[in-house]
Coordinates of C-alpha atoms and ligand atoms in Angstrom, one line a residue:
X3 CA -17.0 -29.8 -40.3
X4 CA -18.1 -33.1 -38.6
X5 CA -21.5 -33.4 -39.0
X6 CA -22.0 -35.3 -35.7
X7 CA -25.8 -36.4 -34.4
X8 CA -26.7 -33.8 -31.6
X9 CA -28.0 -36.8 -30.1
X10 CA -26.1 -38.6 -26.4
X11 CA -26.1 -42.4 -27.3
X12 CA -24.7 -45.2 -25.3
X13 CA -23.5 -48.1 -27.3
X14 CA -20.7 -49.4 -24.2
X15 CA -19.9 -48.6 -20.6
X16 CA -17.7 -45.2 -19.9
X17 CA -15.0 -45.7 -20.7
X18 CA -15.8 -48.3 -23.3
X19 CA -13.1 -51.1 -24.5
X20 CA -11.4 -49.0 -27.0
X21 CA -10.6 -45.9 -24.5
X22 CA -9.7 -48.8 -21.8
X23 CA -7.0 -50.0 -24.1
X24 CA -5.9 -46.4 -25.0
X25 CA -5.6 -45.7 -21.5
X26 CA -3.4 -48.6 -21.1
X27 CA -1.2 -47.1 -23.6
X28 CA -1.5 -43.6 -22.6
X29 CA -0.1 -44.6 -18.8
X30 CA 2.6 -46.4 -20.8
X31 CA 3.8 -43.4 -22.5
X32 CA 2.6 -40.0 -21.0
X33 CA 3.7 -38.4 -18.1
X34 CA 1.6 -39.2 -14.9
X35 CA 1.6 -35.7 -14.3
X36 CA -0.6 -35.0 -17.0
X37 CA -4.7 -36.3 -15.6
X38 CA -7.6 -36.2 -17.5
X39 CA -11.1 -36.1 -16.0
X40 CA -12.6 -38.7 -18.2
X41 CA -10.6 -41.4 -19.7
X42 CA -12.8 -41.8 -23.0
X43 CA -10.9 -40.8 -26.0
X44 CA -12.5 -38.6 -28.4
X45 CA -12.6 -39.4 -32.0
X46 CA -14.6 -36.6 -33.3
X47 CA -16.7 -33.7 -31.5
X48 CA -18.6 -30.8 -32.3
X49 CA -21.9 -29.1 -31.3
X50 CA -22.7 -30.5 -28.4
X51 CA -21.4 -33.8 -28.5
X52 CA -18.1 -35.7 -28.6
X53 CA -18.0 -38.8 -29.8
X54 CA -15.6 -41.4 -28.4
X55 CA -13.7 -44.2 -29.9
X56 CA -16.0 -46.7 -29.1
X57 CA -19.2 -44.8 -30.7
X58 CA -20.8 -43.1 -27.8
X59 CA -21.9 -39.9 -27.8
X60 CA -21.2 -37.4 -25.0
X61 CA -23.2 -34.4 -24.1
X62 CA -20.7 -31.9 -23.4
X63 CA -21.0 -29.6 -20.5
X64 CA -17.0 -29.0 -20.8
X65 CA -15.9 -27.3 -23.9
X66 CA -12.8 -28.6 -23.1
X67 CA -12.4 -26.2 -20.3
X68 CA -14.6 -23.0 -22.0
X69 CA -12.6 -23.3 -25.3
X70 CA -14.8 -24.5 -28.1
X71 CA -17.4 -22.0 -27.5
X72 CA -18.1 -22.1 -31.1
X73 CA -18.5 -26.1 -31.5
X74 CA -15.1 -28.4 -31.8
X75 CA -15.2 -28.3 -35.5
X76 CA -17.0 -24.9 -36.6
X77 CA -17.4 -24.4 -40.0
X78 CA -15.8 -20.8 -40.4
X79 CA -12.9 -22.5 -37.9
X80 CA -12.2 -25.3 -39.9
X81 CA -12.6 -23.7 -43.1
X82 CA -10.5 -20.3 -42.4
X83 CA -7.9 -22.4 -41.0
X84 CA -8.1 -24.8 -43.4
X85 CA -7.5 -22.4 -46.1
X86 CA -4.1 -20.6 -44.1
X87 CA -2.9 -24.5 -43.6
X88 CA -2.6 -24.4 -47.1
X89 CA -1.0 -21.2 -47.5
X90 CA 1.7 -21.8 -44.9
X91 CA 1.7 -23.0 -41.7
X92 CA 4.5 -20.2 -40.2
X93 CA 6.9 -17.9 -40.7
X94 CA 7.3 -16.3 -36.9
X95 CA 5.5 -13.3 -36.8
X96 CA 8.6 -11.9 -35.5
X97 CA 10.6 -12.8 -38.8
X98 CA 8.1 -12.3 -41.7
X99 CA 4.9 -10.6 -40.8
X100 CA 1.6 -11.5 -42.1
X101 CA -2.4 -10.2 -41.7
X102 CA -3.8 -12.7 -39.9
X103 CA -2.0 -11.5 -36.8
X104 CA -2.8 -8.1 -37.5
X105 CA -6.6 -8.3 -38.0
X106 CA -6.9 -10.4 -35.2
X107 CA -5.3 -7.5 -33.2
X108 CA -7.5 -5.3 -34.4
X109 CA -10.7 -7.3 -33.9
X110 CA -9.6 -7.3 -30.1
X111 CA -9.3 -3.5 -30.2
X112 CA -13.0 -3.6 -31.4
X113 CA -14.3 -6.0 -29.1
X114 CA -12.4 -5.4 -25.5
X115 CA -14.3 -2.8 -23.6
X116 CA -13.5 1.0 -23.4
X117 CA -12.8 3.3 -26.7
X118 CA -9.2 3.9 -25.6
X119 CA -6.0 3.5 -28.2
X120 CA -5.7 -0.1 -28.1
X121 CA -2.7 -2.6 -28.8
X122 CA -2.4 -6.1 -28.6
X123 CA 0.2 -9.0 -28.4
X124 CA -0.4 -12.5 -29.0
X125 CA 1.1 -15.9 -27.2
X126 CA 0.4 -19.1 -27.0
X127 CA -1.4 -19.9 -24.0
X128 CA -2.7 -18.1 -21.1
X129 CA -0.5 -18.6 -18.7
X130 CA 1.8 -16.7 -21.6
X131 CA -0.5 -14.2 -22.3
X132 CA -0.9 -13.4 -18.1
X133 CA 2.9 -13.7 -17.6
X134 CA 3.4 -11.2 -20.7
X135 CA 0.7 -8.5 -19.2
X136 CA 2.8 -8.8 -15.7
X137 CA 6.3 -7.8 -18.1
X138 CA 4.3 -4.8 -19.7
X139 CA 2.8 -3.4 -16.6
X140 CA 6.3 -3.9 -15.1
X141 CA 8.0 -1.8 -17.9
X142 CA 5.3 0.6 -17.8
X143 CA 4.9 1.5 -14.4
X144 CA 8.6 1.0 -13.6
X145 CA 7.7 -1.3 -10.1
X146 CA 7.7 -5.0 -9.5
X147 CA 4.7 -5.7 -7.1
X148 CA 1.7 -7.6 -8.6
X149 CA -1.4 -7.9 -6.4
X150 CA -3.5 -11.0 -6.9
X151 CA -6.6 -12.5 -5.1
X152 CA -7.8 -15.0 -2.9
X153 CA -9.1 -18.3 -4.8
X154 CA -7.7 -16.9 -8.3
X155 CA -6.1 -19.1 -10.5
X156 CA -3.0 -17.8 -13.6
X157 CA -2.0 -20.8 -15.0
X158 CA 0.5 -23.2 -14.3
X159 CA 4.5 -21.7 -15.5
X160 CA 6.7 -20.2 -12.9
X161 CA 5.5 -16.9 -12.6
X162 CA 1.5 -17.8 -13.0
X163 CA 1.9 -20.6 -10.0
X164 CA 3.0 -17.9 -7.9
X165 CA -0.2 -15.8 -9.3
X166 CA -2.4 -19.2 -8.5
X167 CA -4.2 -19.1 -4.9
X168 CA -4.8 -22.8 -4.6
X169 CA -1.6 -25.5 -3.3
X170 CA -3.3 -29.1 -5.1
X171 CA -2.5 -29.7 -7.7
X172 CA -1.0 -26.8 -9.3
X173 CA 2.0 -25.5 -6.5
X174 CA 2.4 -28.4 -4.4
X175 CA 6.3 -29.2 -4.9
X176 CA 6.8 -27.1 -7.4
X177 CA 8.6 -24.0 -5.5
X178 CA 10.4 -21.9 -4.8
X179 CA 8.0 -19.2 -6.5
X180 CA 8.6 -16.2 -8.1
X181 CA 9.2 -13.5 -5.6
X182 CA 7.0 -9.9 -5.2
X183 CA 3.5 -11.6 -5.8
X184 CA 0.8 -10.4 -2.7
X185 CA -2.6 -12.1 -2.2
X186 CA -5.6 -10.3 -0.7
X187 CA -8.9 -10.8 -0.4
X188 CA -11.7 -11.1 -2.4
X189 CA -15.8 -10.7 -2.4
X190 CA -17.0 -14.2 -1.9
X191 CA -20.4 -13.5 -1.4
X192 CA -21.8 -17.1 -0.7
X193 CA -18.4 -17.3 2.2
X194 CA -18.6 -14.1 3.3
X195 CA -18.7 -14.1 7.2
X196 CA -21.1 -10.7 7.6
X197 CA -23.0 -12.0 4.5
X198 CA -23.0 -12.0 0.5
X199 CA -24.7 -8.1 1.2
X200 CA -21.4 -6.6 3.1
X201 CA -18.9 -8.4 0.8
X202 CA -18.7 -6.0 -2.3
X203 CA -17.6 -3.2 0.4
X204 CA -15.7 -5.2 3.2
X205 CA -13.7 -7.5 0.4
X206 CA -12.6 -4.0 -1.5
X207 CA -11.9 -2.3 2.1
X208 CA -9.8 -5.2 3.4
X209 CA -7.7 -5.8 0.3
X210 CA -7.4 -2.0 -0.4
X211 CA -5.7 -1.5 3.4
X212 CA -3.6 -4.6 2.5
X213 CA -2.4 -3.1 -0.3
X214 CA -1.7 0.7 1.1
X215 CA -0.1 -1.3 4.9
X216 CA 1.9 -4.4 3.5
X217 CA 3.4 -3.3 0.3
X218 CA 2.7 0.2 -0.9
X219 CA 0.4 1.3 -3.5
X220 CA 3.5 2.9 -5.4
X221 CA 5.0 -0.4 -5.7
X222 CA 2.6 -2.3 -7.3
X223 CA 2.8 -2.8 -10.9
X224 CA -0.4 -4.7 -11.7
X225 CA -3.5 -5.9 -10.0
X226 CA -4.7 -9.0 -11.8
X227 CA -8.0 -10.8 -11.0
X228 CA -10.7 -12.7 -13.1
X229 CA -14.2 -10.7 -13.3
X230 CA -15.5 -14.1 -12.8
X231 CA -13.0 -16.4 -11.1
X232 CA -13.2 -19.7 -13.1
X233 CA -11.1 -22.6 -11.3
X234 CA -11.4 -20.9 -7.7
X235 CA -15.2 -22.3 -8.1
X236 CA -17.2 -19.7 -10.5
X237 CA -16.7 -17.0 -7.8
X238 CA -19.0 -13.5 -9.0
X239 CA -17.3 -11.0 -6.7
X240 CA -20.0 -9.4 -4.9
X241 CA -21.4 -6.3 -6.6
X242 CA -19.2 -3.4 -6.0
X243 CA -15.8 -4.9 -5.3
X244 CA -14.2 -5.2 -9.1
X245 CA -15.4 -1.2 -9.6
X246 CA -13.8 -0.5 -6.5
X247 CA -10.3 -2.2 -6.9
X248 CA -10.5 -0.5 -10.5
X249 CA -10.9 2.6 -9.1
X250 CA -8.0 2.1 -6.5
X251 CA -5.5 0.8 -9.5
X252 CA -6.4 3.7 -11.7
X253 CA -6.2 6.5 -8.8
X254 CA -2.5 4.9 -7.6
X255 CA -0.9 4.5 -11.2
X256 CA -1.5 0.6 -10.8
X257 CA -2.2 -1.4 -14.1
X258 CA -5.5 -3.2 -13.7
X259 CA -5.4 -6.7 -15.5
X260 CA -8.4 -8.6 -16.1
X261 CA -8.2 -11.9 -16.9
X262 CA -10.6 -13.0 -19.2
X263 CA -9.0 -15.6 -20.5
X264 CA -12.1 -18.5 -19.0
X265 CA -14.7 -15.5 -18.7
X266 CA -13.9 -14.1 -22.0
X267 CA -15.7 -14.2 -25.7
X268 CA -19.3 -14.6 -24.9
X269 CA -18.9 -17.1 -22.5
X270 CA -21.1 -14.8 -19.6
X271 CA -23.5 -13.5 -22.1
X272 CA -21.2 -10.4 -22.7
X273 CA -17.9 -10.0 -25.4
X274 CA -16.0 -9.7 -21.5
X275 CA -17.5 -10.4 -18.0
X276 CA -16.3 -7.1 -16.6
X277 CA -18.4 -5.2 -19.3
X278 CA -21.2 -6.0 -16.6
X279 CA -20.2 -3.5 -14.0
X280 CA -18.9 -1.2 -16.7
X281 CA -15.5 -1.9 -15.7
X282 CA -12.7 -0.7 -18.2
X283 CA -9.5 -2.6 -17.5
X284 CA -6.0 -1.2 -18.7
X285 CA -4.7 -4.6 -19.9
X286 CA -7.1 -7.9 -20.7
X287 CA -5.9 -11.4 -21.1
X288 CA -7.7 -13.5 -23.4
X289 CA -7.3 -17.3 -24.7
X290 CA -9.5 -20.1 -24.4
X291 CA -12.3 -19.1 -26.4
X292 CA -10.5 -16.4 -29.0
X293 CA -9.7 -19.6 -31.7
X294 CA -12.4 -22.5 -31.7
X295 CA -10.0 -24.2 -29.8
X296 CA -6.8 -23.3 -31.6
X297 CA -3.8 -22.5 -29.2
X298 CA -3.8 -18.3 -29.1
X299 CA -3.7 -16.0 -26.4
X300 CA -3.6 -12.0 -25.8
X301 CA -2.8 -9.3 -24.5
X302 CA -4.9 -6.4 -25.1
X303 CA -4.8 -3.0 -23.5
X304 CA -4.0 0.8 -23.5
X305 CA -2.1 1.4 -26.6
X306 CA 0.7 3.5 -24.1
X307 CA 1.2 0.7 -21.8
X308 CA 1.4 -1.9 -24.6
X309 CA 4.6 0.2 -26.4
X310 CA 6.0 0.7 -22.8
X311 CA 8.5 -2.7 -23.4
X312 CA 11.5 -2.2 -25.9
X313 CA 11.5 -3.8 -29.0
X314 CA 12.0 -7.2 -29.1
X315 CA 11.0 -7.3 -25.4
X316 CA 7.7 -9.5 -26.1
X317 CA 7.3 -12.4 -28.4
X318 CA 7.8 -16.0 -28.7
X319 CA 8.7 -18.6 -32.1
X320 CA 4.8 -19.9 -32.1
X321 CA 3.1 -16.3 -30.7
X322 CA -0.4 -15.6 -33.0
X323 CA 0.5 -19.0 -35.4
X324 CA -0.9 -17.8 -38.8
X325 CA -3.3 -20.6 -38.6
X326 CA -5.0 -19.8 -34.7
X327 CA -5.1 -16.6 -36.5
X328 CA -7.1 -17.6 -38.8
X329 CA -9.4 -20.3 -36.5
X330 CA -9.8 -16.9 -34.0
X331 CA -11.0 -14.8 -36.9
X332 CA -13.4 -17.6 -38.1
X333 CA -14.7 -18.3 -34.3
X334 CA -15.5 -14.2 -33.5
X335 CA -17.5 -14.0 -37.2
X336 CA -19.2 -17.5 -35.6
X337 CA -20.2 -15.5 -32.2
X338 CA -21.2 -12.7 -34.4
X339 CA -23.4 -14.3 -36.8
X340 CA -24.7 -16.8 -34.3
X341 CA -25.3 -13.7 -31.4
X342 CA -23.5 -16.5 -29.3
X343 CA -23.8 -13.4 -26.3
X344 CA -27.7 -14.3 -26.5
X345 CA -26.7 -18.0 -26.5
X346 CA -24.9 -17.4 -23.4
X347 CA -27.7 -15.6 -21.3
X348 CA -30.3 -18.3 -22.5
X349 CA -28.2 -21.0 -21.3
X350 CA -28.2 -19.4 -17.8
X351 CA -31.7 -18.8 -18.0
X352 CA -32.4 -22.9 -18.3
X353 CA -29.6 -23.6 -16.0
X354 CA -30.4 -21.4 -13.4
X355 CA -33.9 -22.5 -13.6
X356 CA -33.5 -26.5 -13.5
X357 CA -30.7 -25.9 -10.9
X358 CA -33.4 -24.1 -8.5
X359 CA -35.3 -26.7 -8.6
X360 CA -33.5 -29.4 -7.5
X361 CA -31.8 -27.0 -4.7
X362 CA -35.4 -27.2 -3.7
X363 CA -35.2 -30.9 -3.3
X364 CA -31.5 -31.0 -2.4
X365 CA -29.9 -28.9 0.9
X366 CA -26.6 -30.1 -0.2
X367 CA -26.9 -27.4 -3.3
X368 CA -25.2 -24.4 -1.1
X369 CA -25.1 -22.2 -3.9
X370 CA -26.1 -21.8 -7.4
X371 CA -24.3 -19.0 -9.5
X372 CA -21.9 -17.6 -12.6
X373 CA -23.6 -15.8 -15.8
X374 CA -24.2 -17.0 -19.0
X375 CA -22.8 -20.5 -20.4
X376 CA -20.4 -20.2 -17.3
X377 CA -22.7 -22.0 -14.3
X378 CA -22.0 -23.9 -11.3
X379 CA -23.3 -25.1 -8.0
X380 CA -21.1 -25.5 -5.0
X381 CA -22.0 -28.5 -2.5
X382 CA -21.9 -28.4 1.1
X383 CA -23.1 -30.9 3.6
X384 CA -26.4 -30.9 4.9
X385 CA -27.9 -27.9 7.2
X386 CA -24.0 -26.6 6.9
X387 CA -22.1 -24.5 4.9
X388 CA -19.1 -27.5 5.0
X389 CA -17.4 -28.3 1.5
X390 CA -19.0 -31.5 0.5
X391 CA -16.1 -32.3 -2.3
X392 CA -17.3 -36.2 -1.6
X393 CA -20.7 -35.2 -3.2
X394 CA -19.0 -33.7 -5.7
X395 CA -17.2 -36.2 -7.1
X396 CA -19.6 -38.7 -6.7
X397 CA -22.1 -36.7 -8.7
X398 CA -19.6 -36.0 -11.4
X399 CA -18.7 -39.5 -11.8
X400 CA -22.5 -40.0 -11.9
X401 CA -23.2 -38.0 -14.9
X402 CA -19.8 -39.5 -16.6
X403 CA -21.5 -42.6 -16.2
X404 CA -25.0 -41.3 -18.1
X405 CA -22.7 -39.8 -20.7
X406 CA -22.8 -36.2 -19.5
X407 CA -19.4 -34.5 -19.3
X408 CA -19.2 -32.1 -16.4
X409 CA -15.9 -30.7 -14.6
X410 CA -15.4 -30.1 -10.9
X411 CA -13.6 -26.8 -9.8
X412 CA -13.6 -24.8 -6.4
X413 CA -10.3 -24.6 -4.0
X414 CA -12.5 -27.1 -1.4
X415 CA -13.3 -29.1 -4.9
X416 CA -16.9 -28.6 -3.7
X417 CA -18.3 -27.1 -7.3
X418 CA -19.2 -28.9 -9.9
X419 CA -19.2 -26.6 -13.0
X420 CA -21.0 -26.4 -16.4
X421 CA -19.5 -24.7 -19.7
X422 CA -21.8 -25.8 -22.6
X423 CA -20.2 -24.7 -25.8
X424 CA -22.4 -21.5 -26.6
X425 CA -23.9 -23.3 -29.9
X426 CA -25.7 -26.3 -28.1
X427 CA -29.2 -27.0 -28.6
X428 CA -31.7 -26.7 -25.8
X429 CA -32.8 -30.2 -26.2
X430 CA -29.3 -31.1 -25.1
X431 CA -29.0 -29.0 -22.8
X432 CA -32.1 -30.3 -21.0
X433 CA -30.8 -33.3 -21.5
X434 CA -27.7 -33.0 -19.6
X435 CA -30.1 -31.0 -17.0
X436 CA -32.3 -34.4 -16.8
X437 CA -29.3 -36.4 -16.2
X438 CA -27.6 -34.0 -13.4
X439 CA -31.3 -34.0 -11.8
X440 CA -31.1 -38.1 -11.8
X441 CA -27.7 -38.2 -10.6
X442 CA -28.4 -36.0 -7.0
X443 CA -31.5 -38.7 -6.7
X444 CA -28.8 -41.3 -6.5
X445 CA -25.9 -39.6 -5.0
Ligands
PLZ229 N1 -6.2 -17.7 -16.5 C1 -8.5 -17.4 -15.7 O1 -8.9 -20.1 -16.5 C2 -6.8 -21.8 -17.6 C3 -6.6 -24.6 -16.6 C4 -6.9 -26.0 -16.2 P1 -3.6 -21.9 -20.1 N2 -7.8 -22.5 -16.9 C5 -7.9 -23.9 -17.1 C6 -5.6 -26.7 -15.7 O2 -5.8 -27.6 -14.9 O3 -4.5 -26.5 -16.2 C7 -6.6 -20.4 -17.2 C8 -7.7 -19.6 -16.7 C9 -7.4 -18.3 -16.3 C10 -5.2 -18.4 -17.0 C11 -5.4 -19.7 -17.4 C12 -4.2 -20.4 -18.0 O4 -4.4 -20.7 -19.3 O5 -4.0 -21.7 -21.5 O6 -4.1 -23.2 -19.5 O7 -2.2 -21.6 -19.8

C-alpha cells in the first residue's frame, strides 16, 4: 500500500509541467474520443489523495467515478491481489474454474438484498454486466421490451446507449440503436411540475400507463433503473415511485433490474441504495465499487432467472479475472471491517451540513441531495429554476485549481457531484468542503 500524506499540497499550478508534457503526448497518441476531466496525471493515490506527477497532492472528491470506495491502494486489495498475481493471472473461468469467482458469487448472494436463491455472473464492466441482465431477463421471460427511465444512464456499448437517456456525449452519432428499448418517466422531485410532494405518485402513475398504453405490460422483459440515478445528476426518485414500479414489474411477470452499479457497495450508507425503501429487485448490477478499482462487474439475482439462459449463453474470455476476484474479496472484508456503510452516512451528514450553509449564502444552489458518500448540488440561475451549467463548470474548474477533484454530472450539466472514497478522513473532507465554500465566493 502507498502510504501517501492525507495532506492536499501544492507544489505547481494544475496541471503542473510534468502532466502539461504528458498531455502533449497523450493528444499525440490517444483517441480524442477518450476526455478526461482533469489533465494532471496521477502517479500514486490512495486515501484521500492522489498524488500527480509533479508532487501535488489532490483531495479527492472523485473516486474515479465511485470506484475506489476502499482507497486506490487498500491494503487487503493490494495484498489479496497481489498474492493471486502470483498464482496466475487467468485461466478463463469458462475453461478452468477456480474459487475466487465462486466466493465472490457467493459474497453477493450474502450481501444483495432479499433471502431468495441467489446466482450470479460476472463481466467486465457495467455496461457488460447491464447488457448481460437485459439477455437473462430476455431468456427468462421469453419477451424483448426493456423499459428504462428518463435521465438514466447504462453505459456506453450498443445496447446500453440505447438504455442511456442523455444525447452529449454518449449517443450523439453513434446510432442507429438497438431496437425495443421504451423510456418513461421518472420522480424528479426537485423538477417535478406539481412539486417534489406529488412526484413519488404522479412519476409511478405516468410511466405505469405508459407502459400498459404504448407497449404492453406482457411484452416487457425488464424494467431497469438506478435507485439513485448517478450521471442523470444524483436524482433520489421521490419516495414511493421505486416501490411502486417494483410492484408493477412483479405483479406483470416483468424482471425488475436495479442498477447499482454507481449506487452500489456502501456508497449511500447502505450495502445497495434500494435497501432504503425495502425494495427487493429480481436482478442487480453491480461494478464500480465491488474490486478497489479492479475491472469486475455482476449480475446477481433470483437463482430461477439466472439459470433461465442455456449453457454457454453468458460469459466472456476476461469475465470475474482471478485477480479482480481477488481485489473484490479484499475490498468487501475492507467495507466490513471499516463499517464503510457508517462512513457513508457520516460523510452525508458533513456534506449536507456545509452544503446548507452556503445555499444560505448562494440562490444559485437549487438543490442539495443523494445519500451517503454519493452528494451533489444542482445549480440554477438566480431566483429561477434555469440550469446554470456555466456556474458549474466554472466552480469545478475552481476547485481543480485549489486542488480539489470534483466531477460535474446532470443531463443540463448543472450538478456538480461529490464521491469521496468512503475511507477519507474528516479533516479532508472539510477541507475539500472549505475549498468548494471559497470557490462559490469567487464564482
Ligand atoms: N450503470 C449506473 O454509473 C458508469 C460512466 C462515465 P462502465 N458510470 C460512469 C462515463 O462517462 O463513461 C455506469 C453507471 C451505471 C452503468 C455504468 C456503466 O459502467 O463500467 O463504465 O461500463
Amino acid at each position: 500500500m502507498s502510504a501517501i500524506p492525507q495532506e492536499r499540497r501544492l507544489v505547481t499550478a494544475i496541471p503542473g509541467p510534468k502532466s502539461q508534457e504528458l498531455q502533449a503526448r497523450r493528444l499525440g497518441a490517444v483517441a480524442g474520443g477518450v476526455g478526461s476531466v482533469l489533465p494532471v496525471f496521477a502517479a500514486r493515490a490512495n486515501g484521500g489523495i492522489i498524488e500527480d506527477v509533479d508532487g501535488n497532492r489532490l483531495i479527492d472528491f472523485g473516486s474515479g467515478i465511485a470506484v475506489t470506495s476502499v482507497g486506490s491502494s487498500a491494503e487487503a486489495v493490494v495484498r489479496r491481489a497481489s498474492a493471486q498475481l502470483a498464482e496466475f493471472t487467468h485461466t478463463c473461468f469458462m475453461v478452468t474454474p477456480y474459487e475466487g469467482y465462486v466466493e465472490v458469487c457467493e459474497r453477493l448472494a450474502e450481501l444483495t438484498p432479499g433471502d431468495h436463491a441467489k446466482k450470479s455472473a460476472l463481466f467486465n464492466s457495467g455496461a457488460e454486466a447491464v447488457e448481460n441482465a437485459v439477455k437473462i431477463a430476455r431468456a427468462y421471460t421469453k419477451r424483448q421490451a426493456v423499459v428504462v427511465f428518463d435521465h438514466g444512464y447504462h453505459g456506453r456499448t450498443n445496447l446500453t446507449m440505447a438504455l442511456t437517456a442523455k444525447n452529449m456525449p454518449y449517443k450523439n452519432g453513434f446510432g442507429p440503436f438497438a431496437p425495443e428499448i421504451y423510456r418513461v418517466p421518472v420522480a424528479y422531485g426537485y423538477r417535478w411540475p406539481t412539486g417534489a410532494e406529488n412526484a413519488g405518485a404522479e412519476a409511478s402513475a405516468q410511466a405505469i400507463d405508459m407502459i400498459v398504453k404504448q407497449i404492453g405490460a406482457e411484452n416487457v422483459a425488464a424494467i431497469i433503473i438506478e435507485p439513485v440515478l448517478g450521471e442523470g445528476g444524483f436524482i433520489e426518485p421521490a419516495k414511493g415511485f421505486l416501490p411502486a414500479i417494483s410492484k408493477f414489474a412483479t405483479d406483470n411477470g416483468i424482471v425488475f433490474v436495479a442498477d447499482e452499479i454507481q449506487s452500489g457497495f456502501c456508497r449511500t450508507g447502505q450495502w445497495f441504495a434500494c435497501e432504503d425503501e425495502n425494495v427487493v429487485p429480481d436482478l442487480i448490477t453491480t461494478a464500480k465499487g465491488i474490486a478497489g478499482g479492479l475491472p469486475l462487474a455482476a449480475v446477481t439475482g433470483r437463482a430461477k432467472m439466472m439459470d433461465a439462459p442455456h449453457s454457454g449463453g453468458l460469459g466472456g474470455t476476461y469475465g470475474g479475472n482471478p485477480v479482480a476476484c481477488a481485489a473484490a474479496l479484499g475490498a468487501i472484508e475492507t467495507m466490513k471491517e471499516l463499517d464503510l456503510n457508517a462512513k457513508a452516512k457520516r460523510i452525508e451528514e458533513v456534506m449536507k451540513a456545509r452544503l446548507t450553509a452556503i445555499q444560505e449564502k448562494y440562490d444559485i444552489v437549487g438543490d442539495i441531495r443523494g445519500r451517503g458518500a454519493m452528494i451533489a448540488i444542482e445549480l440554477v440561475k438566480s431566483g429561477t429554476k434555469d440550469p446554470n451549467p456555466e456556474a458549474t463548470g466554472a466552480l469545478a474548474k475552481a476547485c481543480h485549481a485549489e486542488g480539489l477533484l470534483v466531477l460535474t454530472c446532470g443531463t443540463y450539466g448543472n450538478v456538480l457531484r461529490f464521491l469521496p472514497p468512503l475511507v477519507i478522513g474528516e479533516d479532508l473532507l472539510n477541507e475539500g468542503m472549505d475549498i468548494i465554500e471559497a470557490a462559490f465566493a469567487r464564482v
